[in-house]
Coordinates of C-alpha atoms in Angstrom, one line a residue:
M1115 CA 34.4 -9.9 -30.1
S1116 CA 33.5 -13.6 -29.8
N1117 CA 30.0 -14.9 -29.1
S1118 CA 31.2 -16.2 -25.8
I1119 CA 31.1 -12.6 -24.4
G1120 CA 27.9 -10.8 -23.5
T1121 CA 27.5 -7.2 -22.3
V1122 CA 30.8 -5.3 -21.9
S1123 CA 31.0 -2.0 -20.1
M1124 CA 34.3 0.0 -20.5
G1125 CA 35.4 3.3 -18.9
V1126 CA 36.9 5.7 -21.5
R1127 CA 39.4 8.3 -20.4
A1128 CA 39.0 11.9 -21.4
P1129 CA 40.9 15.2 -20.9
I1130 CA 39.9 17.6 -18.2
I1131 CA 36.9 19.5 -19.4
R1132 CA 36.7 23.3 -19.0
A1133 CA 33.9 25.8 -19.7
G1134 CA 33.4 26.4 -23.4
D1135 CA 34.8 23.0 -24.5
N1136 CA 33.0 21.2 -27.3
V1137 CA 32.0 18.0 -25.5
V1138 CA 30.4 16.4 -28.5
Q1139 CA 33.7 16.5 -30.4
I1140 CA 35.8 15.6 -27.4
V1141 CA 33.6 12.5 -26.6
T1142 CA 33.6 11.5 -30.3
D1143 CA 37.4 11.7 -30.5
C1144 CA 37.8 9.7 -27.2
I1145 CA 35.6 6.9 -28.4
L1146 CA 37.4 6.7 -31.8
R1147 CA 40.8 6.7 -30.1
A1148 CA 39.7 4.0 -27.6
A1149 CA 38.3 1.8 -30.4
T1150 CA 41.5 2.2 -32.4
E1151 CA 44.0 1.6 -29.5
N1152 CA 42.1 -1.4 -28.2
N1153 CA 41.1 -2.9 -31.6
L1154 CA 37.4 -2.6 -30.8
T1155 CA 34.7 -2.8 -33.5
L1156 CA 31.8 -0.3 -32.9
N1157 CA 28.4 -1.7 -33.7
N1158 CA 24.9 -0.4 -34.2
R1159 CA 23.1 0.0 -30.8
D1160 CA 26.4 0.1 -28.8
I1161 CA 25.9 2.8 -26.1
V1162 CA 28.0 5.8 -25.2
S1163 CA 27.3 7.3 -21.8
V1164 CA 28.6 10.6 -20.7
T1165 CA 28.6 11.8 -17.1
E1166 CA 26.5 14.9 -16.4
A1167 CA 29.4 16.5 -14.7
I1168 CA 31.5 17.2 -17.8
L1169 CA 28.5 18.5 -19.7
A1170 CA 27.6 20.9 -16.9
R1171 CA 31.3 22.0 -16.6
A1172 CA 31.5 22.7 -20.3
Q1173 CA 28.4 24.8 -20.0
G1174 CA 29.9 26.7 -17.1
N1175 CA 26.7 25.9 -15.1
Y1176 CA 27.7 27.1 -11.7
A1177 CA 26.2 29.3 -9.0
S1178 CA 27.7 30.9 -5.8
V1179 CA 26.4 30.8 -2.3
D1180 CA 25.6 34.5 -2.6
Q1181 CA 23.7 34.1 -5.9
I1182 CA 21.6 31.3 -4.4
A1183 CA 21.0 33.4 -1.2
A1184 CA 19.8 36.3 -3.4
H1185 CA 17.2 34.1 -5.1
V1186 CA 16.0 32.8 -1.8
S1187 CA 15.6 36.4 -0.5
Q1188 CA 13.6 37.4 -3.5
K1189 CA 11.1 34.7 -2.9
L1190 CA 10.9 34.6 1.0
S1191 CA 10.7 37.6 3.2
D1192 CA 9.3 35.9 6.2
K1193 CA 10.9 36.3 9.6
T1194 CA 11.1 32.5 10.0
V1195 CA 11.3 29.9 7.2
G1196 CA 11.1 26.2 7.5
L1197 CA 13.1 23.7 5.4
V1198 CA 12.0 20.0 5.5
F1199 CA 13.7 16.7 4.7
P1200 CA 17.1 17.7 3.3
I1201 CA 19.5 14.9 2.5
L1202 CA 22.5 14.4 4.7
S1203 CA 25.4 15.2 2.5
R1204 CA 28.4 17.6 2.6
N1205 CA 28.9 17.3 -1.1
R1206 CA 25.2 17.6 -2.1
F1207 CA 23.6 19.9 0.4
S1208 CA 26.0 21.7 2.7
L1209 CA 26.5 24.8 0.5
V1210 CA 22.8 24.8 -0.5
L1211 CA 21.9 24.9 3.2
K1212 CA 24.5 27.6 3.9
A1213 CA 23.0 29.7 1.0
I1214 CA 19.4 29.3 2.1
A1215 CA 20.3 30.2 5.7
K1216 CA 22.1 33.3 4.4
G1217 CA 19.0 34.3 2.4
V1218 CA 16.5 34.3 5.4
K1219 CA 16.3 35.7 8.9
K1220 CA 15.8 32.4 10.7
L1221 CA 15.8 28.9 9.3
V1222 CA 14.2 25.9 11.0
V1223 CA 15.6 22.7 9.4
Q1224 CA 13.5 19.6 9.9
L1225 CA 15.5 16.4 9.4
S1226 CA 13.9 13.0 8.8
Y1227 CA 15.2 10.2 10.9
P1228 CA 16.7 7.6 11.3
S1229 CA 17.8 8.3 7.8
D1230 CA 17.2 10.8 5.0
E1231 CA 15.3 10.1 1.8
V1232 CA 18.2 8.4 0.0
G1233 CA 19.3 6.3 3.0
N1234 CA 22.0 8.4 4.8
H1235 CA 21.6 7.5 8.4
L1236 CA 21.6 9.9 11.4
V1237 CA 21.2 6.9 13.7
S1238 CA 20.4 3.2 13.1
I1239 CA 16.9 1.9 13.4
D1240 CA 18.2 -0.7 15.9
T1241 CA 19.3 2.2 18.2
L1242 CA 15.9 3.7 18.0
D1243 CA 14.3 0.4 18.9
E1244 CA 16.7 0.1 21.9
L1245 CA 15.7 3.6 23.0
G1246 CA 12.0 3.0 22.5
I1247 CA 11.7 5.7 19.9
N1248 CA 8.9 5.4 17.3
P1249 CA 10.1 7.5 14.3
A1250 CA 6.6 7.4 12.8
V1251 CA 5.0 9.5 15.5
M1252 CA 7.7 11.0 17.7
N1253 CA 9.1 14.5 17.1
F1254 CA 12.2 16.1 18.7
T1255 CA 14.1 19.3 19.2
E1256 CA 17.8 19.1 18.7
E1257 CA 18.3 19.1 22.5
E1258 CA 15.7 16.4 23.1
F1259 CA 17.3 14.1 20.6
F1260 CA 20.8 14.6 22.0
K1261 CA 19.6 13.6 25.4
L1262 CA 18.5 10.3 24.1
C1263 CA 21.3 9.8 21.5
P1264 CA 24.2 12.1 22.4
N1265 CA 26.6 11.1 19.6
P1266 CA 24.9 10.2 16.3
K1267 CA 27.5 9.6 13.6
H1268 CA 27.2 8.5 10.0
V1269 CA 28.3 4.9 9.6
Y1270 CA 30.8 5.7 6.8
T1271 CA 31.9 9.3 7.2
G1272 CA 31.7 9.6 11.0
V1273 CA 30.0 13.0 10.6
D1274 CA 27.3 14.2 13.1
Y1275 CA 25.0 15.9 10.6
I1276 CA 22.9 17.6 13.2
R1277 CA 25.9 19.5 14.6
Y1278 CA 27.4 19.9 11.2
Y1279 CA 24.3 21.4 9.6
K1280 CA 23.7 23.6 12.7
E1281 CA 27.1 25.2 12.3
L1282 CA 26.4 26.2 8.6
G1283 CA 24.5 29.3 9.8
G1284 CA 24.1 31.2 13.0
N1285 CA 20.4 31.4 12.4
I1286 CA 19.7 27.7 12.0
E1287 CA 17.5 25.6 14.3
I1288 CA 17.3 21.8 14.0
I1289 CA 14.3 19.7 14.7
L1290 CA 13.6 16.0 13.9
S1291 CA 10.3 14.6 12.6
N1292 CA 9.0 12.5 9.8
D1293 CA 5.7 14.3 9.7
P1294 CA 5.9 17.2 7.1
L1295 CA 3.1 19.0 8.9
H1296 CA 5.3 19.4 12.0
I1297 CA 7.3 22.2 10.4
L1298 CA 4.1 24.3 10.4
T1299 CA 4.3 24.6 14.2
R1300 CA 7.5 26.7 13.6
A1301 CA 7.0 28.4 10.2
K1302 CA 4.3 29.0 7.6
S1303 CA 6.6 29.4 4.6
V1304 CA 8.5 26.2 3.8
I1305 CA 11.1 24.9 1.4
C1306 CA 10.8 21.2 0.6
A1307 CA 14.3 20.0 0.2
D1308 CA 13.4 16.4 -0.5
I1309 CA 14.2 15.1 -4.0
H1310 CA 11.9 12.4 -5.2
T1311 CA 9.0 13.0 -2.8
R1312 CA 9.1 16.8 -3.1
E1313 CA 5.7 17.3 -4.9
R1314 CA 3.9 15.1 -2.4
T1315 CA 5.4 17.1 0.5
R1316 CA 4.5 20.4 -1.1
R1317 CA 0.9 19.2 -1.7
I1318 CA 0.5 18.1 1.9
L1319 CA 1.8 21.4 3.3
L1320 CA -0.4 23.5 1.0
K1321 CA -3.5 21.5 1.8
A1322 CA -2.7 22.1 5.5
G1323 CA -2.6 25.9 5.1
A1324 CA 1.0 26.7 4.5
K1325 CA 1.5 30.3 3.3
K1326 CA 4.2 29.6 0.7
V1327 CA 5.8 26.3 -0.3
Y1328 CA 8.8 26.0 -2.6
T1329 CA 10.9 23.0 -3.7
L1330 CA 14.6 23.2 -4.7
T1331 CA 13.4 23.3 -8.3
D1332 CA 12.1 26.9 -7.6
F1333 CA 15.6 28.3 -6.9
L1334 CA 18.2 28.9 -9.6
N1335 CA 15.6 27.9 -12.2
E1336 CA 16.7 31.1 -13.9
S1337 CA 20.0 33.0 -14.0
I1338 CA 20.5 35.1 -10.9
Q1339 CA 23.2 37.8 -11.0
G1340 CA 24.8 36.0 -13.9
S1341 CA 24.7 32.6 -12.3
G1342 CA 24.1 29.3 -14.1
Y1343 CA 20.7 27.8 -13.8
H1344 CA 18.5 24.8 -14.7
A1345 CA 15.0 25.7 -15.9
E1346 CA 13.4 22.4 -14.8
Y1347 CA 15.4 21.2 -11.8
G1348 CA 16.9 24.4 -10.3
L1349 CA 19.1 23.4 -7.4
L1350 CA 18.3 19.7 -7.6
G1351 CA 21.2 17.7 -8.9
S1352 CA 23.7 20.3 -7.7
N1353 CA 26.9 19.4 -5.8
M1354 CA 29.9 21.2 -4.3
A1355 CA 32.4 22.6 -6.8
T1356 CA 34.5 24.9 -4.6
A1357 CA 34.2 26.2 -1.1
D1358 CA 31.5 28.7 -2.1
T1359 CA 30.1 27.5 -5.4
V1360 CA 28.0 24.6 -6.6
K1361 CA 27.8 22.9 -10.0
L1362 CA 24.3 22.6 -11.3
F1363 CA 22.7 19.8 -13.3
P1364 CA 23.5 20.2 -17.0
R1365 CA 21.0 21.9 -19.3
D1366 CA 19.9 20.6 -22.8
A1367 CA 21.0 17.0 -22.1
M1368 CA 18.5 15.6 -24.6
K1369 CA 19.9 17.9 -27.3
F1370 CA 23.5 16.9 -26.4
A1371 CA 22.7 13.2 -26.6
H1372 CA 21.2 13.5 -30.1
E1373 CA 24.1 15.8 -31.3
L1374 CA 26.6 13.2 -30.0
Q1375 CA 24.7 10.4 -31.8
K1376 CA 24.9 12.3 -35.0
S1377 CA 28.6 13.1 -34.6
L1378 CA 29.4 9.4 -33.9
Y1379 CA 27.3 8.3 -36.9
N1380 CA 29.2 10.7 -39.2
A1381 CA 32.5 9.4 -37.8
T1382 CA 31.7 5.6 -37.8
G1383 CA 28.6 5.0 -40.0
K1384 CA 27.1 3.3 -37.0
Q1385 CA 23.9 4.2 -35.1
L1386 CA 25.1 4.3 -31.5
E1387 CA 22.7 5.1 -28.6
C1388 CA 23.8 8.0 -26.4
M1389 CA 22.9 9.2 -22.9
V1390 CA 23.9 11.5 -20.2
Y1391 CA 24.0 9.9 -16.7
G1392 CA 24.3 11.1 -13.1
D1393 CA 23.8 9.1 -10.0
G1394 CA 22.9 5.4 -10.5
A1395 CA 19.9 4.0 -8.7
Y1396 CA 21.0 1.2 -6.5
K1397 CA 21.2 0.5 -2.7
D1398 CA 24.3 -0.1 -0.6
P1399 CA 23.4 -3.2 1.5
V1400 CA 25.7 -2.1 4.4
G1401 CA 25.2 1.7 4.7
G1402 CA 21.6 1.6 3.3
I1403 CA 22.4 4.5 0.9
W1404 CA 20.2 4.5 -2.2
E1405 CA 22.7 6.7 -4.1
L1406 CA 20.2 8.6 -6.3
A1407 CA 20.6 12.2 -5.1
D1408 CA 20.0 13.5 -8.6
P1409 CA 16.4 14.1 -9.7
V1410 CA 16.8 11.5 -12.4
V1411 CA 19.4 8.9 -13.5
S1412 CA 19.5 10.2 -17.0
P1413 CA 18.4 13.7 -18.0
G1414 CA 19.1 13.1 -21.7
F1415 CA 19.2 10.1 -24.0
T1416 CA 18.5 9.0 -27.6
S1417 CA 15.2 7.3 -28.7
G1418 CA 16.6 3.8 -28.7
L1419 CA 16.9 3.9 -24.9
H1420 CA 13.2 4.6 -24.2
G1421 CA 11.2 1.9 -22.4
T1422 CA 12.0 -1.1 -20.3
P1423 CA 13.7 -4.5 -21.2
S1424 CA 11.6 -7.1 -22.8
E1425 CA 13.2 -10.3 -21.5
I1426 CA 12.3 -13.8 -20.4
K1427 CA 13.9 -15.5 -17.5
L1428 CA 16.4 -18.0 -18.9
K1429 CA 16.6 -19.9 -15.6
Y1430 CA 12.8 -20.3 -15.5
I1431 CA 12.7 -21.7 -19.1
A1432 CA 15.6 -24.1 -18.3
D1433 CA 13.8 -25.4 -15.2
N1434 CA 10.4 -25.7 -16.9
Q1435 CA 10.0 -25.8 -20.6
I1436 CA 13.3 -27.6 -21.5
S1437 CA 14.1 -29.4 -18.2
A1438 CA 14.2 -32.8 -20.1
L1439 CA 16.8 -31.5 -22.6
S1440 CA 20.5 -31.1 -22.3
G1441 CA 23.6 -30.2 -24.3
D1442 CA 23.3 -28.8 -27.8
E1443 CA 19.6 -29.8 -27.9
A1444 CA 18.8 -27.7 -24.8
E1445 CA 20.9 -24.8 -26.2
Q1446 CA 19.2 -24.8 -29.6
R1447 CA 15.7 -25.0 -28.0
M1448 CA 16.5 -22.1 -25.6
K1449 CA 17.7 -20.0 -28.5
K1450 CA 14.5 -20.7 -30.5
I1451 CA 12.3 -19.8 -27.5
I1452 CA 14.1 -16.5 -27.0
A1453 CA 14.1 -15.7 -30.7
E1454 CA 10.4 -16.3 -30.9
K1455 CA 9.5 -14.5 -27.7
K1456 CA 6.8 -11.9 -27.7
P1457 CA 7.1 -8.6 -25.8
A1458 CA 7.3 -9.7 -22.1
K1459 CA 4.5 -8.8 -19.8
S1460 CA 5.5 -8.0 -16.2
C1461 CA 3.0 -10.6 -14.9
A1462 CA 4.0 -13.4 -17.2
A1463 CA 5.6 -16.4 -15.5
D1464 CA 8.5 -16.6 -18.0
S1465 CA 9.5 -13.0 -17.2
L1466 CA 9.4 -13.3 -13.4
G1467 CA 12.7 -12.3 -11.8
T1468 CA 13.7 -10.0 -14.7
T1469 CA 14.3 -6.4 -13.7
P1470 CA 11.2 -4.2 -14.2
R1471 CA 13.1 -0.9 -14.5
R1472 CA 13.6 1.6 -17.3
L1473 CA 16.5 1.1 -19.6
T1474 CA 17.9 4.5 -18.8
D1475 CA 17.9 3.7 -15.1
L1476 CA 19.6 0.3 -15.7
I1477 CA 22.2 1.6 -18.1
G1478 CA 22.8 4.8 -16.2
S1479 CA 23.5 2.7 -13.0
L1480 CA 25.8 0.5 -15.0
S1481 CA 27.6 3.6 -16.3
D1482 CA 27.9 5.1 -12.8
L1483 CA 29.4 2.0 -11.4
T1484 CA 31.8 1.6 -14.3
S1485 CA 33.1 5.2 -14.2
G1486 CA 33.0 5.6 -10.4
S1487 CA 33.0 8.9 -8.6
G1488 CA 36.7 9.1 -7.7
D1489 CA 39.9 9.2 -9.7
K1490 CA 39.5 6.7 -12.5
G1491 CA 39.3 9.5 -15.0
T1492 CA 36.7 7.8 -17.2
P1493 CA 33.7 10.2 -17.5
I1494 CA 32.7 8.4 -20.7
V1495 CA 31.5 4.8 -20.8
L1496 CA 31.3 2.6 -23.9
I1497 CA 28.8 -0.3 -23.5
Q1498 CA 28.7 -3.0 -26.1
H1499 CA 26.2 -5.9 -26.8
Y1500 CA 23.8 -4.7 -24.2
F1501 CA 20.8 -5.5 -26.4
K1502 CA 22.1 -8.9 -27.6
N1503 CA 20.6 -12.0 -26.0
F1504 CA 21.5 -15.7 -25.8
S1505 CA 19.9 -16.4 -29.2
E1506 CA 22.1 -14.0 -31.1

């Protein structure tokens, strides 16, 4: 590939993965075939990303509504249980909610508003402003909220999540509040359904005197009645597989990434970096959805993907240090500055505007956008020249 091309991200097609398949060998074969068919040269530090879905599918890491409900019943025998801050998603949470409701006598579900943790909106903040509703301090029952806002629908899906979630169990009551302590007016045992803020929510509730507080990591963190499981994340990262089963986050993702790296090295003689990715971490400017419904972007990756980028801002250098130069002279000077750079500090002027994020979050997001979540059929992503800069 010529030096006029920088980072390239390519989706690689793969066969339909089934339980028991050897994903390491399948991914290796797919990368080798793609390289041969497209006359690609594989290089040291190229990156192979694999979506978490095919790894979990190969592991058979699934659980049914009944298995989840059984685990909930084991842990909670209270007459009424509270559930706070679930995300608004048919794919991500509807079956989990159905299972939790099935495992308890009564379930009070407290929704955050105007949106959930990852940006799915019940109602727009502008609508709340027009109605004089302050979401920081005002709490509502389902009936009270409908009197003020009778037809709340998601901007993209058109789903009314209050009514939709209510219908997932005959024992479900819906309330709305952004104060985690509000649930304690209805129940003393609580499940924190939030993803990235779950430990803070648990801490606040326990400090306030809650009897029992669980997060979604506490359910299906072991096999229940022969189910799949995830020891660290439990139900976090799960999504709908069939009408009554969910696929869980894959286990042993770090082990898989290193086994894949070894397999690719044996096949190519090149030290490629490997990772497993789920949701990317980026925000939709129209719908406000943050996207990251998984507990992490990447649950497994090789050592070369640790850390954050160490970059300087090319535009800043061009406007300051070499503003008097042009043409080949400016180009050669820029290359020299980049080649001689020291590890960038986040506060340094010449790094301002570079992205202060972990490599795995950046590369996982790139991989997620490349593969998509629909019918492209590319659960493997090959990224080349990611670590090369203007001086190389």
